[in-house]
Amino acid sequence: MGRSAYPYEILSRETVEAYVRSRPDLVDRLEPGPISVRDVADGNMNSVFVVRTAQSRPGLVIKQALPWVRVHGEGWPMTPERAVSEDRGLRVFREIAPEATPELYGFDRERYAIAMEDLGNLRVWRDALNAGEANEWAAASMGRFVARIAFHTSELGMDAAACRSLRQEAVNDVLCRITEDLVLTEPFIEHEHNRHHPGIGELVDEVRSDGRLLEEVAHLKHIFMTHGEALIHGDLHTGSVMAGPGRAVAIDPEFCFYGPVGFDLGALWANFVISSARARVLRRPAEFQVAVDGMLAASWQAFCDELRSLWPTGADPFFRPRYVERYLRTVFSEALGFAGAKATRRMIGYAHVADIETLEDPQRATASGAVLRVARRLILEREQLASPREAWDLVDEELAELGPAVRR
Ligand code: SR1
Ligand code: MG
């Protein structure tokens, strides 16, 4: 099917300049001079272009939702309405956590194109981690970000009527189904979307035939589908974070919806486990490994500190200080479970990650297997894990075969 067959203009590197020039509100944001456009898309779903005049200075970013899944091609149609969710997420999160959200310059509803801040001075956190640059402080920034959106978009911090109305408005059916399928179902069954390293076939069979594990994943899926606690980011892996001097920013909230808060933390934690596996097989320097191994605890501590400090300002005084501790315990154990599901999907589901894919064998096989074992145990043992320390001890046990332990 030709691209003109779609009911809206699909932007390309060649047409973005004319598009930007047709929008005085955008051109006015650029320094005078010839415009250059770079196609920087590296996520699974969308087109992303950086538009600049002066190369050394930030310009702006145009992100367009394609009517298909970018990495798959036109054979996997996908609603561009996801850009409406992303626009909503950016607007809401920017109000609540401006330092951790890109500035929005405008949403072109007809083209499903969002114009936003050029974060060119920052780097995709996954890429930085893969190159051996930890930016470990970003873990606390993201923990704080998750706490702020958890509080300020839920009945904890928001007027109940306004919250109920945002909950209705923010339904994101198609993208939730992607997560329900690709993260919380398909990796755990035989499915044509799945692939895994041939060296871990036996382990994969064990995962898919473990009845208790499947029941736990069903429970996590049910939580995901029914616990509309807050407007969560919905896809907060390390590729959805840009980090650099003094700032960490959560990008790409197209999956945002009212869901369980632990899902966002779990997405981060799954990727910390994967980063740690990579660091160990590559024998990264001790300080890098220590930094990565401390990220789960740092993000959790920042999340707890922020929530505890916001709690007294809450919307409903009946939620007394004692209740925050119970709330935190639930979020912690759900986050561990979701981390397990998210790590599993990266090893044996549809969308894999460069952290592992760029390793050579045999490290690629051993790292995939070790992450999968961690993932399984996080799902099964999450109720017994009372602290980040206990959770990371479990990670250490399973990743031990990848490289010598580095003292914390
Ligand atoms: C079709 S690939 C879909 C995945 O990409 C996004 O980044 C989400 O993680 C989603 O599960
Ligand atoms: Mg994304």
mmCIF file of C-alpha atoms and ligand atoms in Angstrom, residues 44-45 69 71 76 178-179 182-183 235 237 254-255 342 345-346 350-351, ligand 1:
data_model
loop_
_atom_site.group_PDB
_atom_site.id
_atom_site.type_symbol
_atom_site.label_atom_id
_atom_site.label_comp_id
_atom_site.label_asym_id
_atom_site.label_seq_id
_atom_site.Cartn_x
_atom_site.Cartn_y
_atom_site.Cartn_z
ATOM 1 C CA ASN A 44 9.729 0.640 18.140
ATOM 2 C CA MET A 45 6.738 2.714 17.157
ATOM 3 C CA VAL A 69 4.526 -0.248 14.134
ATOM 4 C CA VAL A 71 10.088 -1.580 13.529
ATOM 5 C CA TRP A 76 1.398 -4.348 11.644
ATOM 6 C CA ILE A 178 -0.020 -4.195 23.366
ATOM 7 C CA THR A 179 1.357 -4.381 26.886
ATOM 8 C CA LEU A 182 3.591 -8.423 24.472
ATOM 9 C CA VAL A 183 4.577 -8.173 28.139
ATOM 10 C CA ASP A 235 6.671 2.248 29.196
ATOM 11 C CA HIS A 237 12.367 1.530 30.356
ATOM 12 C CA GLU A 254 2.337 7.259 24.591
ATOM 13 C CA PHE A 255 1.473 4.190 26.701
ATOM 14 C CA LYS A 342 9.294 -6.912 31.726
ATOM 15 C CA ARG A 345 9.686 -10.111 27.568
ATOM 16 C CA ARG A 346 13.077 -8.562 26.730
ATOM 17 C CA TYR A 350 8.951 -9.687 20.768
ATOM 18 C CA ALA A 351 10.966 -6.547 21.542
HETATM 19 C C1 SR1 B 1 5.519 -3.565 18.839
HETATM 20 S S1 SR1 B 1 6.800 -3.178 19.907
HETATM 21 C C2 SR1 B 1 5.955 -2.562 21.230
HETATM 22 C C3 SR1 B 1 6.821 -2.237 22.355
HETATM 23 O O1 SR1 B 1 7.553 -1.075 22.069
HETATM 24 C C4 SR1 B 1 7.327 -0.125 23.081
HETATM 25 O O2 SR1 B 1 8.499 0.525 23.415
HETATM 26 C C5 SR1 B 1 6.720 -0.893 24.227
HETATM 27 O O3 SR1 B 1 7.690 -1.368 25.113
HETATM 28 C C6 SR1 B 1 5.997 -1.960 23.546
HETATM 29 O O4 SR1 B 1 5.766 -3.099 24.336
#
